[in-house]
CSV table of C-alpha atoms and ligand atoms in Angstrom, one decimal:
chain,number,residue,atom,x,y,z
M,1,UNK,CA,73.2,52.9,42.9
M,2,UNK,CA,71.1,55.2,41.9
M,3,UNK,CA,71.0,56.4,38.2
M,4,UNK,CA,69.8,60.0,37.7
M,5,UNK,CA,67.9,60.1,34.2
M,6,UNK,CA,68.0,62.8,31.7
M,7,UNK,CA,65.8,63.0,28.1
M,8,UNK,CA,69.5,62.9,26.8
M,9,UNK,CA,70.8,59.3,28.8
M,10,UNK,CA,66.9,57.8,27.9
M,11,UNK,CA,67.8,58.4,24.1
M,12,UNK,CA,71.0,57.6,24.3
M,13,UNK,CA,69.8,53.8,26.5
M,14,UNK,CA,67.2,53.4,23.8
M,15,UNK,CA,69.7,53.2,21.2
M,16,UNK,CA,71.7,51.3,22.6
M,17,UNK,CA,69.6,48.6,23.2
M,18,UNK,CA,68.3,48.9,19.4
M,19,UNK,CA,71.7,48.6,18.8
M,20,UNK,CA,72.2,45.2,20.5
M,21,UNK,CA,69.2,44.4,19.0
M,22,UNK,CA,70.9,43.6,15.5
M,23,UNK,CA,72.9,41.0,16.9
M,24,UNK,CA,69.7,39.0,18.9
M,25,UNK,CA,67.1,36.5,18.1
M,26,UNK,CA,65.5,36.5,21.2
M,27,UNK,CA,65.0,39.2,24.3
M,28,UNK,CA,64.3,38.9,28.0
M,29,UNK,CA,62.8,41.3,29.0
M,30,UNK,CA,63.2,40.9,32.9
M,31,UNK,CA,60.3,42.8,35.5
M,32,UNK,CA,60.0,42.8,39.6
M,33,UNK,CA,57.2,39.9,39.8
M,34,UNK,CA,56.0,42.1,42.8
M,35,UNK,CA,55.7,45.1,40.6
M,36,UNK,CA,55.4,43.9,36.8
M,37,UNK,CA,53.6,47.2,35.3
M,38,UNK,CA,55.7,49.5,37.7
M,39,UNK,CA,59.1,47.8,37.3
M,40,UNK,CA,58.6,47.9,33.0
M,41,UNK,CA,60.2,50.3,30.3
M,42,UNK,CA,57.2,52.5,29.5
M,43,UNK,CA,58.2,52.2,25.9
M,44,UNK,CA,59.3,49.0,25.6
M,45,UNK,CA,57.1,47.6,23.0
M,46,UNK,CA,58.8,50.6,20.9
M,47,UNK,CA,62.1,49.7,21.6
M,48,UNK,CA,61.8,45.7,21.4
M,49,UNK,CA,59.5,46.1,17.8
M,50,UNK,CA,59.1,43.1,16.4
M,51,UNK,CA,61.8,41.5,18.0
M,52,UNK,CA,60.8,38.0,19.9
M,53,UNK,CA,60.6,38.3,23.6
M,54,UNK,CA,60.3,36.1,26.7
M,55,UNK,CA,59.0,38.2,29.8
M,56,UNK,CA,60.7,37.2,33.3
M,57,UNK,CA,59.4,37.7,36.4
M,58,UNK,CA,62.2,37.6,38.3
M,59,UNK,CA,62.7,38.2,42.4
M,60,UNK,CA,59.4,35.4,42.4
M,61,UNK,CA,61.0,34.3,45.5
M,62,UNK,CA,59.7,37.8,47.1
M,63,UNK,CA,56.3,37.8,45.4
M,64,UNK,CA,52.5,36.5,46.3
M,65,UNK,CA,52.6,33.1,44.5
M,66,UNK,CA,48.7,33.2,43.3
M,67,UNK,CA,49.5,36.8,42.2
M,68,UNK,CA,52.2,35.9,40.0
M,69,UNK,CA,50.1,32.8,38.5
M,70,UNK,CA,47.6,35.9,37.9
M,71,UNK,CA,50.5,37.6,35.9
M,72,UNK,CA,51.7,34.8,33.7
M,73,UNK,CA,47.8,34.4,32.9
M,74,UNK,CA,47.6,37.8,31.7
M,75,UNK,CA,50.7,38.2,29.7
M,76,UNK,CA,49.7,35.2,27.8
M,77,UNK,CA,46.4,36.7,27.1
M,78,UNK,CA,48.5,39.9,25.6
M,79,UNK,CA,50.3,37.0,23.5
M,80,UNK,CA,53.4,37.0,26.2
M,81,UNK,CA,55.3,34.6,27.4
M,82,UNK,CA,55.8,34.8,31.0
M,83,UNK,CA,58.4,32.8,33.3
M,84,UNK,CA,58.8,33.1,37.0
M,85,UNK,CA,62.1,33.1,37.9
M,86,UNK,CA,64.2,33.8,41.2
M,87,UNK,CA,68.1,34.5,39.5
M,88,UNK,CA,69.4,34.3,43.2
M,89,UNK,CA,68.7,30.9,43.9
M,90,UNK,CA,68.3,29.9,40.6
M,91,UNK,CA,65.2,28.6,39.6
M,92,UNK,CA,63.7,28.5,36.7
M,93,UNK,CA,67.3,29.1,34.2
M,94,UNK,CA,66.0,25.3,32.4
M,95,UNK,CA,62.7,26.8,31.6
M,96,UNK,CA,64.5,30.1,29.9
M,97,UNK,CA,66.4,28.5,27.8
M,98,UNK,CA,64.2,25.6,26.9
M,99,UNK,CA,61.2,29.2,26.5
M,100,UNK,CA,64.2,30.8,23.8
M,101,UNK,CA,65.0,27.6,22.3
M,102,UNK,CA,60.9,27.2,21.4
M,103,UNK,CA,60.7,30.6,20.5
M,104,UNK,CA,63.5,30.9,17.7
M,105,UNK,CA,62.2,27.2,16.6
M,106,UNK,CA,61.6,28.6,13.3
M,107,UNK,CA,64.3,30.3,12.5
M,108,UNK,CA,66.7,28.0,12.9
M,109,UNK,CA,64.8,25.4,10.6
M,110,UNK,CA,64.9,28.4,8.2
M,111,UNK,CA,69.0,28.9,8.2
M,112,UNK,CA,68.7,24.4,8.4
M,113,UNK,CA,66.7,24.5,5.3
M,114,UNK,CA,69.1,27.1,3.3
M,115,UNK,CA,71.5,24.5,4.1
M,116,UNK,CA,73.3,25.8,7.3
M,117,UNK,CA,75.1,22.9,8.4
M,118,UNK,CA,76.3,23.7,11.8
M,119,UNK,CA,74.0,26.7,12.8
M,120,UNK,CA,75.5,29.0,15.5
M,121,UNK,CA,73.8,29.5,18.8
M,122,UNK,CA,70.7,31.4,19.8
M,123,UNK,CA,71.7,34.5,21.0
M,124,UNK,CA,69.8,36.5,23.9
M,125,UNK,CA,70.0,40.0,25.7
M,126,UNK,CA,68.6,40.9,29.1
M,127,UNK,CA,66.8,44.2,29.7
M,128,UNK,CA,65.2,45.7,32.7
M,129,UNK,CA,65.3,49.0,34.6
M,130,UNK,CA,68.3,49.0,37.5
M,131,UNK,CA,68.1,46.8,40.0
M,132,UNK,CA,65.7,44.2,38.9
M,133,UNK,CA,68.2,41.5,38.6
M,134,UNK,CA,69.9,41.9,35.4
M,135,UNK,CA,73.9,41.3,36.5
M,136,UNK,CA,72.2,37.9,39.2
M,137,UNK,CA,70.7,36.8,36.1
M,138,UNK,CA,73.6,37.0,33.4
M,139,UNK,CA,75.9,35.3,36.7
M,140,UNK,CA,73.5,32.6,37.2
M,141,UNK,CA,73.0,31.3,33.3
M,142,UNK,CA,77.0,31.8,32.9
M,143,UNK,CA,77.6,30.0,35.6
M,144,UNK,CA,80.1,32.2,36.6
M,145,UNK,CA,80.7,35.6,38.4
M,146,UNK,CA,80.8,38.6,35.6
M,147,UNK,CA,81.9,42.1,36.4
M,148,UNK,CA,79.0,44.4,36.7
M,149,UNK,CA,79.3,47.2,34.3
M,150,UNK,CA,78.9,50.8,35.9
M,151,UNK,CA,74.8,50.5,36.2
M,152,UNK,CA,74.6,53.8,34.2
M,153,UNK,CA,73.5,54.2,30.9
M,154,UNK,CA,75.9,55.0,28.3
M,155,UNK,CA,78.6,53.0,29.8
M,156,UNK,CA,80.2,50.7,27.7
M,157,UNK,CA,82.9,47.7,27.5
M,158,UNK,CA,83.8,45.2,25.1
M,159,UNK,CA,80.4,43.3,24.8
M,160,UNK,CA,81.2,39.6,25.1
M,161,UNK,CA,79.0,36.2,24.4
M,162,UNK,CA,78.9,34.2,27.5
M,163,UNK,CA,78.1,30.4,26.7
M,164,UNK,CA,74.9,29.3,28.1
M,165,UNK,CA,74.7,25.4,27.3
M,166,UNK,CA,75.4,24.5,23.9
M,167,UNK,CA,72.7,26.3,22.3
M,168,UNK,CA,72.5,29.7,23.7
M,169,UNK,CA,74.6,33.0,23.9
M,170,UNK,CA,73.9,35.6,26.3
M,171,UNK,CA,75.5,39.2,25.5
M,172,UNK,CA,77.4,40.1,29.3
M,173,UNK,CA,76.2,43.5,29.0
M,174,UNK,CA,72.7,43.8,29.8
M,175,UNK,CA,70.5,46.3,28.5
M,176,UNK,CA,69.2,49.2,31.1
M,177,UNK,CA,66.1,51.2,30.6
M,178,UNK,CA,64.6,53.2,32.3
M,179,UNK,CA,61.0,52.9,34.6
M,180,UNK,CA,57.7,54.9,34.3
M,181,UNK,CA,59.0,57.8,37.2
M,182,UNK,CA,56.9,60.2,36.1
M,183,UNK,CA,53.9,58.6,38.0
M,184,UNK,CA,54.2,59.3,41.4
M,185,UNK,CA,52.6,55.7,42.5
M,186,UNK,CA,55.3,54.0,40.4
M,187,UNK,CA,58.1,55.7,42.6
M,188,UNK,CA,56.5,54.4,45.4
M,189,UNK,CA,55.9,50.9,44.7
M,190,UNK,CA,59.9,51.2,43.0
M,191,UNK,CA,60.9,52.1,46.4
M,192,UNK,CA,58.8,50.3,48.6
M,193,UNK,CA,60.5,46.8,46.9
M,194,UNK,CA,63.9,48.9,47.2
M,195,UNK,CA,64.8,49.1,43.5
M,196,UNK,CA,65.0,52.8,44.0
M,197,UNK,CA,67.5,53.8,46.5
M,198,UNK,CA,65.6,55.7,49.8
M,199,UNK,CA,67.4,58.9,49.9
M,200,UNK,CA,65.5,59.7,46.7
M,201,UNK,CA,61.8,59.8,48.0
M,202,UNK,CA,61.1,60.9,51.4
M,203,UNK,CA,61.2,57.8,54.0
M,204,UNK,CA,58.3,58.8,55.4
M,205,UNK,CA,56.1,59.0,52.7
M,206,UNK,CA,57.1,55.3,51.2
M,207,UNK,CA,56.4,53.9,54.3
M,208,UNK,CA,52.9,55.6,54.4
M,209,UNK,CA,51.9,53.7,51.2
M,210,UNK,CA,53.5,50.8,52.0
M,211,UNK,CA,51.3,50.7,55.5
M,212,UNK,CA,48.3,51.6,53.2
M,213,UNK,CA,48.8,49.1,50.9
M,214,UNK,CA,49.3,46.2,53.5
M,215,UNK,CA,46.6,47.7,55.9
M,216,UNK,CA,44.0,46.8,52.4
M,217,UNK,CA,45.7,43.7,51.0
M,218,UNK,CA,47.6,42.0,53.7
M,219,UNK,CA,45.7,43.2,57.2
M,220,UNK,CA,46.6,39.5,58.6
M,221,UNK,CA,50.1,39.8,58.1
M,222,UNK,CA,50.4,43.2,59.5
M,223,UNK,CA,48.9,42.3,62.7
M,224,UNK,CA,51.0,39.4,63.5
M,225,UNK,CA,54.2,41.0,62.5
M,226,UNK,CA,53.4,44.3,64.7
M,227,UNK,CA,51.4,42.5,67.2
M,228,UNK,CA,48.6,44.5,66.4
M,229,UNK,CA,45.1,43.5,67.6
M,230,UNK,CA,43.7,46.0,65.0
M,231,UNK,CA,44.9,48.1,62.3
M,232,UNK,CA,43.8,51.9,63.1
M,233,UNK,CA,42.6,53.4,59.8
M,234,UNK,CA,44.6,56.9,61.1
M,235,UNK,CA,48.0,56.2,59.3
M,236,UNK,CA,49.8,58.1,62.6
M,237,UNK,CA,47.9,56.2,65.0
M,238,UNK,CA,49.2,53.4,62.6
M,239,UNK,CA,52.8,54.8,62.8
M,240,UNK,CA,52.3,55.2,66.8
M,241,UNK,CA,50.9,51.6,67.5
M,242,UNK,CA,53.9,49.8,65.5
M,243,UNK,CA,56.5,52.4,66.8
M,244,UNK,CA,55.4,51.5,70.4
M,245,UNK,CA,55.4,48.1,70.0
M,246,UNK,CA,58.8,47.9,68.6
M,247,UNK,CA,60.3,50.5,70.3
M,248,UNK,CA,61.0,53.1,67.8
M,249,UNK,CA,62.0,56.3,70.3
M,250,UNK,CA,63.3,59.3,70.3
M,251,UNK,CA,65.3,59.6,73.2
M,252,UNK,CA,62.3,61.7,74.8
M,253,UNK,CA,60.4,58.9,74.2
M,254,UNK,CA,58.2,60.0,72.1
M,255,UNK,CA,57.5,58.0,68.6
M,256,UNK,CA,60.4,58.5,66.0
M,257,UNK,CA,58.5,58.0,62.7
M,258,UNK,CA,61.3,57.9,60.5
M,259,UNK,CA,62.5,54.7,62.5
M,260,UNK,CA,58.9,52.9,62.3
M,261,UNK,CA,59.4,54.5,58.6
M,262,UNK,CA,62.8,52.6,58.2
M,263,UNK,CA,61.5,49.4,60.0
M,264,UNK,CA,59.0,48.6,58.1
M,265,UNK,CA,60.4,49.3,54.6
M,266,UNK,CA,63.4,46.8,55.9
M,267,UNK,CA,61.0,44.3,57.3
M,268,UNK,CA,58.7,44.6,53.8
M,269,UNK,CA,62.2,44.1,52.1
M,270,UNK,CA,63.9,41.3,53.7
M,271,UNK,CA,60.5,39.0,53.9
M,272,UNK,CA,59.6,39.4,57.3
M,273,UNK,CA,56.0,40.4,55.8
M,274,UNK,CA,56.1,37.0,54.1
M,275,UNK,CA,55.7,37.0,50.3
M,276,UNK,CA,53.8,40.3,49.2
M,277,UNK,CA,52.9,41.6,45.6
M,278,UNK,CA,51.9,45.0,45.1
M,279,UNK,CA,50.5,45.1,41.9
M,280,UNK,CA,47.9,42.6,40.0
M,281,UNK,CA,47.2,42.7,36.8
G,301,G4P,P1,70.6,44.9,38.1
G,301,G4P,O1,71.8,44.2,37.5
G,301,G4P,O2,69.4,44.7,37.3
G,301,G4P,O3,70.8,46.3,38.5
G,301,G4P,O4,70.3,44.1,39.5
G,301,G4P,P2,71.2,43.2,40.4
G,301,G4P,O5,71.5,41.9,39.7
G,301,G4P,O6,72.4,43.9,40.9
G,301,G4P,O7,70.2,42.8,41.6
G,301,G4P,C1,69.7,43.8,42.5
G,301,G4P,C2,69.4,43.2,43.8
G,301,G4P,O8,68.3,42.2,43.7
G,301,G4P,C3,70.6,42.4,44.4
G,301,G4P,O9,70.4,42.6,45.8
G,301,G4P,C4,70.3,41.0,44.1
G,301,G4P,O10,70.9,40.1,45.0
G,301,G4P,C5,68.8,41.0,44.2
G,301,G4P,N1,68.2,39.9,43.4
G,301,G4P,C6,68.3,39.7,42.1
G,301,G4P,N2,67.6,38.6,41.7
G,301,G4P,C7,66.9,38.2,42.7
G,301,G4P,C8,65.9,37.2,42.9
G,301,G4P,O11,65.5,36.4,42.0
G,301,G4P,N3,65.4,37.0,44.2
G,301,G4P,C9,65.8,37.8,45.2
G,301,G4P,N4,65.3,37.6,46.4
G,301,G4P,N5,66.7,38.8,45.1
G,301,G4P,C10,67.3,39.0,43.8
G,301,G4P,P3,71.3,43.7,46.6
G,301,G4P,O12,70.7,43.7,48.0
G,301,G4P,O13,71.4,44.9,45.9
G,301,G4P,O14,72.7,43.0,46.7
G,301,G4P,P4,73.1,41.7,47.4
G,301,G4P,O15,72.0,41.3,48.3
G,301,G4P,O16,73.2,40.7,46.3
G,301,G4P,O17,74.4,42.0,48.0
């Protein structure tokens, strides 16, 4: 689903997430690990504050391995802690909570020392921009299948705490913000990894920065997937050589671009590229 976002529904997401915020100890914040700048809340450091927060980089199934090692090194630098995570098969949930439990140490001994006997769990809320994994991640750590709540902003349910172990709470509702759209190489790193819907941004155009991008940083993996014996720098001779190959025809025969457009975005979506990162830090 695709959310259209107004000035109005960004305001009205920001507070609601502040407004969540009162009842949290710990945030995390979840990113693409293919895409962590492009896939983050441009004001998120606004709208967190001071609050503690664990960054996940989730979909780390998807992503360049080294280049998400390069990540985690330089969120720590920024003081952040980083976790790869994949929330569809599951790795990584012990490390989460274990990361929360370490990170709201001190508060806890705090409420211990005021003489709290039976302190309540830590409590934690998800945030991320659509599609980056929220509603797999809330399902996985409950254990459970929870309803997805209409993925636009401003609609609201009974918020519930799901039980995550015996020390941790999880609000259901996640909190959605929005990405950095306004840049125009955001949108298309956003759609390249599909978390913004194609009928959006022209086909054609994606797929040209997609080829460009794998052309410079994966040339290897573009030759053996298209069985190319060299990559053209002419993006349409590009677009011809992969469209001949795998047969993508109009019914003149000539090269339909907005099939080799289509192809390849699937094929860079579903893995056939292998693992692929489009952003380092
Ligand atoms: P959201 O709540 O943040 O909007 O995201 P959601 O959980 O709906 O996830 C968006 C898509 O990303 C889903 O795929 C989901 O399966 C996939 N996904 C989430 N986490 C991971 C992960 O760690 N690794 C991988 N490989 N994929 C992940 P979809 O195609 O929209 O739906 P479906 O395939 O589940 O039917």
């Amino acid at each position: 689903m695709t959310i259209q976002w107004f000035p109005g529904h960004m305001a009205k997401a920001k507070r609601e997430v502040q407004e969540k915020l009162k009842l949290i100890d710990v945030v995390f914040e979840l990113l693409d690990a293919r895409i962590p700048l492009s896939s983050r809340n441009p004001m998120i450091d606004e709208i967190l504050t001071n609050k503690p927060r664990i960054i996940l980089l989730n979909k780390a199934d998807m992503a360049d391995e080294k280049v998400t090692n390069e990540w985690i090194s330089f969120f720590a630098e920024q003081g952040l802690q980083a976790i790869a995570i994949d929330s569809q098969a599951g790795t990584g949930m012990k490390q989460i909570v274990a990361a929360a439990k370490e990170m709201t140490k001190e508060k806890f001994l705090k409420m211990a020392a005021k003489g709290i006997k039976n302190p309540r769990p830590l409590r934690a809320l998800i945030v991320g921009i659509p599609n980056v994994g929220k509603s797999t991640l809330i399902n996985r750590l409950a254990g459970k299948h929870i309803a997805k709540t209409g993925d636009k902003p401003g609609v609201t349910k009974a918020q519930q705490w799901i039980k995550v172990g015996k020390e941790m709470e999880l609000l259901d509702t996640p909190g959605i913000l929005w990405p950095k759209f306004e840049d125009e190489e955001v949108g298309l790193k956003l759609a390249t990894t599909g978390a913004i819907k194609d009928t959006i941004l022209n086909l054609q155009d994606v797929a040209v920065y997609a080829l460009r991008f794998l052309s410079e940083h994966y040339p290897a993996r573009l030759k053996e997937r298209y069985s190319l014996t060299d990559i053209p720098d002419d993006i349409v001779e590009l677009f011809d050589a992969i469209g001949k190959r795998r047969g993508c025809l109009t019914s003149g025969g000539a090269v339909d671009y907005d099939k080799v457009a289509e192809l390849v975005l699937r094929d860079i979506r579903t893995e056939k590229l292998g693992r692929l990162s489009f952003e380092k830090p």
